[in-house]
PDB file of C-alpha atoms in Angstrom:
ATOM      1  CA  UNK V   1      97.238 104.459  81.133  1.00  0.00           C
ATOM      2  CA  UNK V   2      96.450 100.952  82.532  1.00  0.00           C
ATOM      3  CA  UNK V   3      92.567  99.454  81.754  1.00  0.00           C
ATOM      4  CA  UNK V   4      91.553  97.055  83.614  1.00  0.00           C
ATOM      5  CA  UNK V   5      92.136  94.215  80.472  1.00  0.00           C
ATOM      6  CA  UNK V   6      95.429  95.552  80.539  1.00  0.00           C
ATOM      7  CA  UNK V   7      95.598  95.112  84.483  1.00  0.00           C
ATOM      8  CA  UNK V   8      93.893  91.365  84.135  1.00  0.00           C
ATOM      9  CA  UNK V   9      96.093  90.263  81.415  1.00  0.00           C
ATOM     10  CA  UNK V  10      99.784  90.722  83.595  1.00  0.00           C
ATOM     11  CA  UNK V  11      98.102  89.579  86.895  1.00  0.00           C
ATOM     12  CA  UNK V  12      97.340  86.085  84.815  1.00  0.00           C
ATOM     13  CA  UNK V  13     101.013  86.361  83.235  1.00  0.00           C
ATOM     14  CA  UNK V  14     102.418  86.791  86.606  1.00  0.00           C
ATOM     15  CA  UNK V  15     100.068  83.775  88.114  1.00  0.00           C
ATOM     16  CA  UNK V  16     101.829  81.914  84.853  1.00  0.00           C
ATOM     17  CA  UNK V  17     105.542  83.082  85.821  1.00  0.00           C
ATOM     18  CA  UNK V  18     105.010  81.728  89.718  1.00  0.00           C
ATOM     19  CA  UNK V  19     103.200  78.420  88.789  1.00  0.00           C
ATOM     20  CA  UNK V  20     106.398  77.941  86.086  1.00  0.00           C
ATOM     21  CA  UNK V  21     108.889  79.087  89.006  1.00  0.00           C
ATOM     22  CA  UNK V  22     107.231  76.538  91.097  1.00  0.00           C
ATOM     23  CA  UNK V  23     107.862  73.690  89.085  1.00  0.00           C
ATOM     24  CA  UNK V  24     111.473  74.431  88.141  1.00  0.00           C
ATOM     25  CA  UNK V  25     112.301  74.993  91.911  1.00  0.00           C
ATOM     26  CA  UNK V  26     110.567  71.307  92.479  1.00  0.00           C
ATOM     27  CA  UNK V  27     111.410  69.340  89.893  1.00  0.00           C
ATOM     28  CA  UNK V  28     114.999  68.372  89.502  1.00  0.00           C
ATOM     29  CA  UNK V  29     115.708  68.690  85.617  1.00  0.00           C
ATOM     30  CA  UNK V  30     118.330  71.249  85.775  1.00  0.00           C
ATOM     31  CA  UNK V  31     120.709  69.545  84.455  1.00  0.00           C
ATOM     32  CA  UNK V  32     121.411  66.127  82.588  1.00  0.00           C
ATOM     33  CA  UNK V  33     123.434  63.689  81.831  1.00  0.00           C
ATOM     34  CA  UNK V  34     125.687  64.514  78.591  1.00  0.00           C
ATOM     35  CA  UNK V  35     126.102  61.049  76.465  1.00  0.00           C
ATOM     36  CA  UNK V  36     128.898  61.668  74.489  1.00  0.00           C
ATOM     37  CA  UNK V  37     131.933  59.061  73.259  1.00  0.00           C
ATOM     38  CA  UNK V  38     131.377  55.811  72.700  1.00  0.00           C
ATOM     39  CA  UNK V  39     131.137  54.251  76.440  1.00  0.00           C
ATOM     40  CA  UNK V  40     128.460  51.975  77.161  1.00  0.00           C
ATOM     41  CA  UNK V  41     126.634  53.127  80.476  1.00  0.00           C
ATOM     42  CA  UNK V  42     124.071  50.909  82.892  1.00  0.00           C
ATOM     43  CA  UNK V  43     122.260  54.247  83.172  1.00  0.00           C
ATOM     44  CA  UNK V  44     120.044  55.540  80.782  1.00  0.00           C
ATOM     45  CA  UNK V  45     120.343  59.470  82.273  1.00  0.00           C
ATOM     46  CA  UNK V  46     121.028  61.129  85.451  1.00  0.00           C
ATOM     47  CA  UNK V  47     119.837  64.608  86.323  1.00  0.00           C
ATOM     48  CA  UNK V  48     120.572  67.374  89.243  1.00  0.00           C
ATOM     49  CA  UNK V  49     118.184  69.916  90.876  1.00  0.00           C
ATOM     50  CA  UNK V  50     118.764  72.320  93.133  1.00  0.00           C
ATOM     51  CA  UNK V  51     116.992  69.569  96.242  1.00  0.00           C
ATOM     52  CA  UNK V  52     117.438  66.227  95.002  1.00  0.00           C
ATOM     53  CA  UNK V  53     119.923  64.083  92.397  1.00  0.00           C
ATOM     54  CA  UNK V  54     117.921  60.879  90.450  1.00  0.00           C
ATOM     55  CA  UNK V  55     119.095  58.291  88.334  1.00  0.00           C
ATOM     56  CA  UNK V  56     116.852  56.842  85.500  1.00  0.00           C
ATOM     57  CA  UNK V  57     118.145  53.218  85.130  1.00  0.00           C
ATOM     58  CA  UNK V  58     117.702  51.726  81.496  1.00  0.00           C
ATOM     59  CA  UNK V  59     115.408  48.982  83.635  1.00  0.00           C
ATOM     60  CA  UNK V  60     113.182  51.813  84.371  1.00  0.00           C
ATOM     61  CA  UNK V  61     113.108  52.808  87.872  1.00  0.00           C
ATOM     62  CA  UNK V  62     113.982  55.853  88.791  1.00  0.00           C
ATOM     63  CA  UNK V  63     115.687  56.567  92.082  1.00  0.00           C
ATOM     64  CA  UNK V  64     116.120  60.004  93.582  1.00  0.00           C
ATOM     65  CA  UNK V  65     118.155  61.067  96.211  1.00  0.00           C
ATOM     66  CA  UNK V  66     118.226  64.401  98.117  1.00  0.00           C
ATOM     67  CA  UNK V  67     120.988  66.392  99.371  1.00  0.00           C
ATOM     68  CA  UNK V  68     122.367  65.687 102.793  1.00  0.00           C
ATOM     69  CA  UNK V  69     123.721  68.125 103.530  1.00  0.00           C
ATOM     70  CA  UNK V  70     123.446  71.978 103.103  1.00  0.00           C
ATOM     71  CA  UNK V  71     126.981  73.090 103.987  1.00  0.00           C
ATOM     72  CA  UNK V  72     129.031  70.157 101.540  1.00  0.00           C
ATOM     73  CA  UNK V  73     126.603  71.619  98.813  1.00  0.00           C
ATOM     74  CA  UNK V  74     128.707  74.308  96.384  1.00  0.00           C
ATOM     75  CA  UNK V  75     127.917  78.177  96.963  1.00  0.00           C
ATOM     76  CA  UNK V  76     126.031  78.762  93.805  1.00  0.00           C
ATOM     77  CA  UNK V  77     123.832  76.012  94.453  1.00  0.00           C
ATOM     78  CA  UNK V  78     122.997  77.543  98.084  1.00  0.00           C
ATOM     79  CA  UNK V  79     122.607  81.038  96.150  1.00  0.00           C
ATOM     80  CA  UNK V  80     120.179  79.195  93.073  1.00  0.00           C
ATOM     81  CA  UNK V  81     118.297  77.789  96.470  1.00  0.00           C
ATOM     82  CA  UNK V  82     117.766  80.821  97.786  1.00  0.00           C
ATOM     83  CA  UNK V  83     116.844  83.078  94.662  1.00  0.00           C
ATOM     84  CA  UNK V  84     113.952  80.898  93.918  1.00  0.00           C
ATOM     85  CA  UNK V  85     112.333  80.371  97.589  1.00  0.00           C
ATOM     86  CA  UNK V  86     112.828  84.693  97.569  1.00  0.00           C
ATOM     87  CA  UNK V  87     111.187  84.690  94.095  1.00  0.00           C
ATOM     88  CA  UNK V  88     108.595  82.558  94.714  1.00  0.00           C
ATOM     89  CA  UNK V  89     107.764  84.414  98.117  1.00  0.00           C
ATOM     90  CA  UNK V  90     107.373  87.542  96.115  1.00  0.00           C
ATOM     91  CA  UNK V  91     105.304  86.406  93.638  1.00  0.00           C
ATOM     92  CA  UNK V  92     102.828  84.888  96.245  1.00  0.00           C
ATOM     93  CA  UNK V  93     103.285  88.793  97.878  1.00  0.00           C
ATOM     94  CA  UNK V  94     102.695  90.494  94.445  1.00  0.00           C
ATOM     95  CA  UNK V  95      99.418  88.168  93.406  1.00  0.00           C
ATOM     96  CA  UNK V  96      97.833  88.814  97.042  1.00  0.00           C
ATOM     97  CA  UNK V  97      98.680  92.526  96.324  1.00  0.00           C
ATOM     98  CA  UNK V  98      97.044  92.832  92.927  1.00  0.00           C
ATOM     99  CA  UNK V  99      94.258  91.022  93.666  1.00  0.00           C
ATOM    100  CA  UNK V 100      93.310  94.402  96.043  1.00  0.00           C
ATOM    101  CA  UNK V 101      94.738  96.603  93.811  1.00  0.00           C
ATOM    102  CA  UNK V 102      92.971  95.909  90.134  1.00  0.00           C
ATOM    103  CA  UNK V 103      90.265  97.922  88.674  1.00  0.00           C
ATOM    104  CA  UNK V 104      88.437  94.578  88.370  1.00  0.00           C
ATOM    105  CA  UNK V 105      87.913  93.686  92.142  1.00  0.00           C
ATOM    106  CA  UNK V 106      85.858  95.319  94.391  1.00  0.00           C
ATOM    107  CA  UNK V 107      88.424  95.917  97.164  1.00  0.00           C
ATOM    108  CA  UNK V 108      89.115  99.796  97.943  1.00  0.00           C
ATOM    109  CA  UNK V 109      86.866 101.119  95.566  1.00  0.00           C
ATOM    110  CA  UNK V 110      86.366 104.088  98.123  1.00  0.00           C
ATOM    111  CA  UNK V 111      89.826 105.436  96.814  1.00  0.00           C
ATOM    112  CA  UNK V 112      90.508 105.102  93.876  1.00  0.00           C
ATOM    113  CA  UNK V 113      93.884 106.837  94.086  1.00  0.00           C
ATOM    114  CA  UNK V 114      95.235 104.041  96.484  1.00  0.00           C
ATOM    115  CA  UNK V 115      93.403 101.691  94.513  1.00  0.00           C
ATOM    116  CA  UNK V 116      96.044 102.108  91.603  1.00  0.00           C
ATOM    117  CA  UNK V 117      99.074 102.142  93.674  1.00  0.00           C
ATOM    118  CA  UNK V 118      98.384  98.903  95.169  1.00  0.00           C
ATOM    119  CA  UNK V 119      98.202  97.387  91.557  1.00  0.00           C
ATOM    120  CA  UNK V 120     101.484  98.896  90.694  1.00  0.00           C
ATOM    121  CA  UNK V 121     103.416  97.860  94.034  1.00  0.00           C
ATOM    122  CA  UNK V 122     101.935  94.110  93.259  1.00  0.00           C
ATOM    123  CA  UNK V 123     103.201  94.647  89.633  1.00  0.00           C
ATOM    124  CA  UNK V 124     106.463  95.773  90.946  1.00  0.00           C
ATOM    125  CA  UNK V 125     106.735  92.520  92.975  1.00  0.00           C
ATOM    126  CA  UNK V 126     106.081  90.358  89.756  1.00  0.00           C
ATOM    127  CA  UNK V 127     109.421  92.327  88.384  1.00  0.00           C
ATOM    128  CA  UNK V 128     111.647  92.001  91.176  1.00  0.00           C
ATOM    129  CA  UNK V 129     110.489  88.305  91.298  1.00  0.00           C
ATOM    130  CA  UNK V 130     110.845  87.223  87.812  1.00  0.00           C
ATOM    131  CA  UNK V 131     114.324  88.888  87.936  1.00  0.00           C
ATOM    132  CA  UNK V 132     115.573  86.546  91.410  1.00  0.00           C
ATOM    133  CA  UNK V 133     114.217  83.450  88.973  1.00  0.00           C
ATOM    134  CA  UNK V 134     116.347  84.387  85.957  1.00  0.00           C
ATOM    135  CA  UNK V 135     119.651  85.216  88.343  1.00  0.00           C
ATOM    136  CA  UNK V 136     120.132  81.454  88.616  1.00  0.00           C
ATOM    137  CA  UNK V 137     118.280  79.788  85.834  1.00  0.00           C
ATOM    138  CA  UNK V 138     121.273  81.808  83.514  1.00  0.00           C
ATOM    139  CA  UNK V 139     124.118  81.272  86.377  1.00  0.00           C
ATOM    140  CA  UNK V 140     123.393  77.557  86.328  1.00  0.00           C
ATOM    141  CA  UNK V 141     123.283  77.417  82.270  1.00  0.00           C
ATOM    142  CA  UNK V 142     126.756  79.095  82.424  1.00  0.00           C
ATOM    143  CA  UNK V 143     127.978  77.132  84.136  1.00  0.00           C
ATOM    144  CA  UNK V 144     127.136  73.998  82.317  1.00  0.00           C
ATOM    145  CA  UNK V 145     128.194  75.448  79.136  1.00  0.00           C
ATOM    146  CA  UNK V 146     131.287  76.050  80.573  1.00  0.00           C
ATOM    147  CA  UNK V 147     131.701  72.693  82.022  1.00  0.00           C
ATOM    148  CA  UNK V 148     130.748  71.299  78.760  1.00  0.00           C
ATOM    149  CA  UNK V 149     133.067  72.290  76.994  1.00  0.00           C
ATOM    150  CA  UNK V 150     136.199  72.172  79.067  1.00  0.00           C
ATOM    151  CA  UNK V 151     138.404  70.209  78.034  1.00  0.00           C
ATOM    152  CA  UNK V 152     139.674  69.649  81.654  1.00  0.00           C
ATOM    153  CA  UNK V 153     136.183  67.746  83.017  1.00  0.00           C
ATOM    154  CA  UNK V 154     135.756  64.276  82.361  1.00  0.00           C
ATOM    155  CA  UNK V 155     133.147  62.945  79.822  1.00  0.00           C
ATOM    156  CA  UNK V 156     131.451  61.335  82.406  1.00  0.00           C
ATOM    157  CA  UNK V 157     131.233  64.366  84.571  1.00  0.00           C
ATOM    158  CA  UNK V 158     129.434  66.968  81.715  1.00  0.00           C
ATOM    159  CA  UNK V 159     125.995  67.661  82.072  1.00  0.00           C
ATOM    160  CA  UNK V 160     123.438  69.282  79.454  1.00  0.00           C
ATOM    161  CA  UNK V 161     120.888  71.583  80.011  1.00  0.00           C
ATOM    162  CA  UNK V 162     117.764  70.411  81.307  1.00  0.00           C
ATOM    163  CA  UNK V 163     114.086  71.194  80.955  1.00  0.00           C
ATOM    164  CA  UNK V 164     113.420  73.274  84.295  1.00  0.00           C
ATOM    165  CA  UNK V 165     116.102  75.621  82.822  1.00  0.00           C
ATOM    166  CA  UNK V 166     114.304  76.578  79.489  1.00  0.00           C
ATOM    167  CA  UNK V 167     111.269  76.673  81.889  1.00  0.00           C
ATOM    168  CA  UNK V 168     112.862  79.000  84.368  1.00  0.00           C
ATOM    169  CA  UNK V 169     113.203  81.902  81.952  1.00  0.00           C
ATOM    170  CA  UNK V 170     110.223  81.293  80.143  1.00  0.00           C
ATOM    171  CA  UNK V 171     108.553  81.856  84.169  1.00  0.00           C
ATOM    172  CA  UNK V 172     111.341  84.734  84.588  1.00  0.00           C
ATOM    173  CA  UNK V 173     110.009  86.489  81.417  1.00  0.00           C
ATOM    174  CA  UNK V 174     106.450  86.164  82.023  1.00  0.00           C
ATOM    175  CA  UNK V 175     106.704  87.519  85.992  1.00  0.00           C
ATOM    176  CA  UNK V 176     108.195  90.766  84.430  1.00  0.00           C
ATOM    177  CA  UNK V 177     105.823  91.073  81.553  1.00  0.00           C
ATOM    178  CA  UNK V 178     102.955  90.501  83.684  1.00  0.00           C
ATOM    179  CA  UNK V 179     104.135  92.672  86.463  1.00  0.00           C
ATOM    180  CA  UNK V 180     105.396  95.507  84.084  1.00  0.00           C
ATOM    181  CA  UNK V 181     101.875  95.636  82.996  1.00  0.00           C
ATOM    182  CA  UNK V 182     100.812  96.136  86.500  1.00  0.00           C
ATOM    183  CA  UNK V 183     103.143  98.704  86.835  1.00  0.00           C
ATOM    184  CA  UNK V 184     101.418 100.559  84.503  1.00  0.00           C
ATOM    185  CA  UNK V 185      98.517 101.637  87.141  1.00  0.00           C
ATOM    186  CA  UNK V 186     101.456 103.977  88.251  1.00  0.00           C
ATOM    187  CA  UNK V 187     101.191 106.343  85.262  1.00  0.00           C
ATOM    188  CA  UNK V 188      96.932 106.995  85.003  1.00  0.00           C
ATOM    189  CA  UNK V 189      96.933 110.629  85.458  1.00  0.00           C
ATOM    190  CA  UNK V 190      93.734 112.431  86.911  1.00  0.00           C
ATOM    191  CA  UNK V 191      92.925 114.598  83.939  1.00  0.00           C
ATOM    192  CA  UNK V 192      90.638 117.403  83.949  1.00  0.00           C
ATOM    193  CA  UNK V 193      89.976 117.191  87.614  1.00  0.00           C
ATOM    194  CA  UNK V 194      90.224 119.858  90.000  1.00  0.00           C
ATOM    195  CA  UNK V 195      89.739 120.625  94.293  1.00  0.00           C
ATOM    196  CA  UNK V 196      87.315 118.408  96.390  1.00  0.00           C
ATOM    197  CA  UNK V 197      86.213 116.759  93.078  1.00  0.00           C
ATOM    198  CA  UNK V 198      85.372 119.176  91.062  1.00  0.00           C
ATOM    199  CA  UNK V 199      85.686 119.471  87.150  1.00  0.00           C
ATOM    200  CA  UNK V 200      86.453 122.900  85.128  1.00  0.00           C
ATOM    201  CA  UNK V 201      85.645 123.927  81.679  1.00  0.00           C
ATOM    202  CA  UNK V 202      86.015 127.293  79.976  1.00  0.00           C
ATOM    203  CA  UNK V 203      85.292 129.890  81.733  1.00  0.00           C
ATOM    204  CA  UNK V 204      86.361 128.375  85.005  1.00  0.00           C
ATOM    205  CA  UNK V 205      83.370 127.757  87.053  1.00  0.00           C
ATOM    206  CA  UNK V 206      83.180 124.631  88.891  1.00  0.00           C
ATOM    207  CA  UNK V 207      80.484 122.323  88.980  1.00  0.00           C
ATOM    208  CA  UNK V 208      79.885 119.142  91.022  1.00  0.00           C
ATOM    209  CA  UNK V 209      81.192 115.725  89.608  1.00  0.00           C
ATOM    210  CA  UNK V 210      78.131 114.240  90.777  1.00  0.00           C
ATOM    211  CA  UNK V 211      75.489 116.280  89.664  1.00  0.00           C
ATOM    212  CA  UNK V 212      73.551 117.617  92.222  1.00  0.00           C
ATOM    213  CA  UNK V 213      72.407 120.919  93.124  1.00  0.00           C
ATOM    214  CA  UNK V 214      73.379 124.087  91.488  1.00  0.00           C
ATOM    215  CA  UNK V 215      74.672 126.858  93.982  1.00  0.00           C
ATOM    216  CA  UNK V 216      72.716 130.152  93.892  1.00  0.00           C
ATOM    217  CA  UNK V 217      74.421 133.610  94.523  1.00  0.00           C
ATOM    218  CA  UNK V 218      71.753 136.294  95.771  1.00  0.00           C
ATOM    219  CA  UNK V 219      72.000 139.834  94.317  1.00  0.00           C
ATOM    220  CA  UNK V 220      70.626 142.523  96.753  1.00  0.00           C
ATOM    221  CA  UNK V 221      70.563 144.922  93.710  1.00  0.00           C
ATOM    222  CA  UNK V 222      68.347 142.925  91.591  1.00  0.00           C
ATOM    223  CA  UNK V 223      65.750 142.313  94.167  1.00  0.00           C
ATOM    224  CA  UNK V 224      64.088 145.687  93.491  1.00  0.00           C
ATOM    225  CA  UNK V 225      61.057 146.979  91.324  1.00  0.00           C
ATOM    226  CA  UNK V 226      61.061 145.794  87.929  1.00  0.00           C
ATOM    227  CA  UNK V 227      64.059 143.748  88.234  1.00  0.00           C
ATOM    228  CA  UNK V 228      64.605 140.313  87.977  1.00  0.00           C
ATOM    229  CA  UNK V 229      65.312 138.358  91.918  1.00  0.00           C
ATOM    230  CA  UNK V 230      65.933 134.993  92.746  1.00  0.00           C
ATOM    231  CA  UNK V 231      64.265 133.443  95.855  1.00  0.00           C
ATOM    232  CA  UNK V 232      65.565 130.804  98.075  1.00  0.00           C
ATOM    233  CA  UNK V 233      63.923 127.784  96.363  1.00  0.00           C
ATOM    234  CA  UNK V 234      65.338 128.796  93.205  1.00  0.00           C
ATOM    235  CA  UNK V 235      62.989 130.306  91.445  1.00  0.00           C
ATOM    236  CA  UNK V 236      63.330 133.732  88.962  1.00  0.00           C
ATOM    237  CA  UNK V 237      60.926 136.703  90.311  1.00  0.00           C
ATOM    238  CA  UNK V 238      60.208 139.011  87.972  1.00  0.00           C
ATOM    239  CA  UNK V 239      58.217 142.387  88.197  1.00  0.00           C
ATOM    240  CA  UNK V 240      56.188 144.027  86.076  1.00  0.00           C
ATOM    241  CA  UNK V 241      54.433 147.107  86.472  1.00  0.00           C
ATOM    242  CA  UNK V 242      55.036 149.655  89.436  1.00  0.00           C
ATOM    243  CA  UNK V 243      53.832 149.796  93.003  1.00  0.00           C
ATOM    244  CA  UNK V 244      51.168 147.461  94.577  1.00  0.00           C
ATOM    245  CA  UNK V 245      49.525 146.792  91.044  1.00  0.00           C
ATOM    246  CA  UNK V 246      52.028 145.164  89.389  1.00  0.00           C
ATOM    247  CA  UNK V 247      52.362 141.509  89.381  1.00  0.00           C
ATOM    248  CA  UNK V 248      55.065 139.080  90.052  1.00  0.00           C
ATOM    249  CA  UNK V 249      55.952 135.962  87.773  1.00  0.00           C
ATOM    250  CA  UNK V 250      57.890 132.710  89.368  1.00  0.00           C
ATOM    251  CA  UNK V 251      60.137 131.247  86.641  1.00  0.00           C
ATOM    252  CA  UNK V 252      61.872 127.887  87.402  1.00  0.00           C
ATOM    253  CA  UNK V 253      65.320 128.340  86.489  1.00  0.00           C
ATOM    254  CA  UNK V 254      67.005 126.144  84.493  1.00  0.00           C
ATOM    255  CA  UNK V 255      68.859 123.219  85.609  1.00  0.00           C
ATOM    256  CA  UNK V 256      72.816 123.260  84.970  1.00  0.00           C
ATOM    257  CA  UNK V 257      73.279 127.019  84.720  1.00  0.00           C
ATOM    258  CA  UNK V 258      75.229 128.946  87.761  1.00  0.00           C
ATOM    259  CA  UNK V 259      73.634 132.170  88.641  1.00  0.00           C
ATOM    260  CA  UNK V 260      75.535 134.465  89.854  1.00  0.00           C
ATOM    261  CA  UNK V 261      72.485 137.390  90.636  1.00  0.00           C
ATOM    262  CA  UNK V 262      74.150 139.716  87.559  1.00  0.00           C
ATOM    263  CA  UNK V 263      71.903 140.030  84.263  1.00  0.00           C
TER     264      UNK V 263
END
């Protein structure tokens, strides 16, 4: 059953996940530059994103230079491209979601039913969006492991892993911690509750959620000499004595009980 700490703590793990899947779409750190052997470069590093390729010169300046064009670029960069704008369009989808859906936030308070599954569809977006960010953060890192250590690809051309990788599944993980704890809203029951609102205990007689008034059953039998009647305000009549002489007693009844006109 999902509390609403429990409900506040993934939507702030999922904000985490999309503000880390931000920066590692952004910033260009996917990969560097491996320096192995004993070569002497001008260069101090160069790195690759998935929008732009920089140089870090070992004067200082760093130039960056984006991609020209989209068709020349390699297929699994054009899939790593498109994996992250999805992802980060669901996680913008899943936070707006939440936001309506938690117990913490006044929004649809009037039903609480559709209340909950709000929360859990914006949870579920957190999932499927933290899963499109670790699709290519782990196809990229195989494939610079791979590159890294064939023996086919220059030393010049191998590249290590860089920091918006380790970044990417830390944002990955937290999106689907986050929105599994959303999900949660999914699975609170409605225990103990019956029709229109109504509650049950032992016996089986229903009384309002709300309080309120009790409903009163009149009994035509008991509304007779020396009986005991109910009136319409409520009240318990009771009779003493026979004929015109004997008196009649009002007796509040008391509040809670349901009287069904049988003593």
């Amino acid at each position: 059953m999902a509390s609403a700490a429990l409900e506040l703590v993934g939507f702030f793990l999922g904000l985490l996940g999309l503000m880390g899947s931000l920066v590692s779409t952004v910033l260009p750190f996917w990969e560097n530059t491996a320096h192995i052997g004993s070569n002497i470069v001008t260069a101090s590093g160069n790195v690759k994103g998935l929008w732009m390729a920089c140089v870090h010169q070992s004067t200082g300046t760093f130039q960056c230079d984006t991609y020209n064009s989209i068709l020349a670029l390699s297929s699994d960069l054009q899939a790593s491209r498109a994996l992250m704008v999805i992802s980060l369009v669901l996680s913008t989808l899943g936070l707006a979601i939440a936001v309506l859906g938690m117990q913490c936030t006044v929004c649809l308070e009037s039903s609480g039913e559709l209340k909950k599954r709000v929360a859990g569809v914006g949870g579920c977006f957190f999932c499927v969006a933290g899963f499109m960010t670790l699709v290519p953060v782990s196809w990229t890192t195989n494939n610079v492991i791979q590159n890294f250590y064939s023996p086919s690809v220059p030393a010049t051309l191998k590249f290590e892993l860089g920091d918006c990788l380790y970044l990417g599944i830390v944002s990955a993980v937290l999106s689907m911690l986050g929105g599994g704890m959303l999900a949660l809203s999914f699975c609170e029951g409605h225990e103990g509750e019956g029709h229109r609102g109504r509650r049950y205990r032992g016996g089986g007689y229903p009384y309002p959620v709300g309080g309120g008034s009790v409903p009163v059953v009149r009994n035509p039998a008991t509304m007779q000499m020396g009986g005991i009647g109910v009136n319409s305000r409520g009240h318990t009549l009771v009779r003493s004595g026979s004929g015109s002489s004997g008196g009649v007693h009002v007796k509040p009844l008391a509040a809670g009980y349901d009287v069904t006109g049988y003593v």
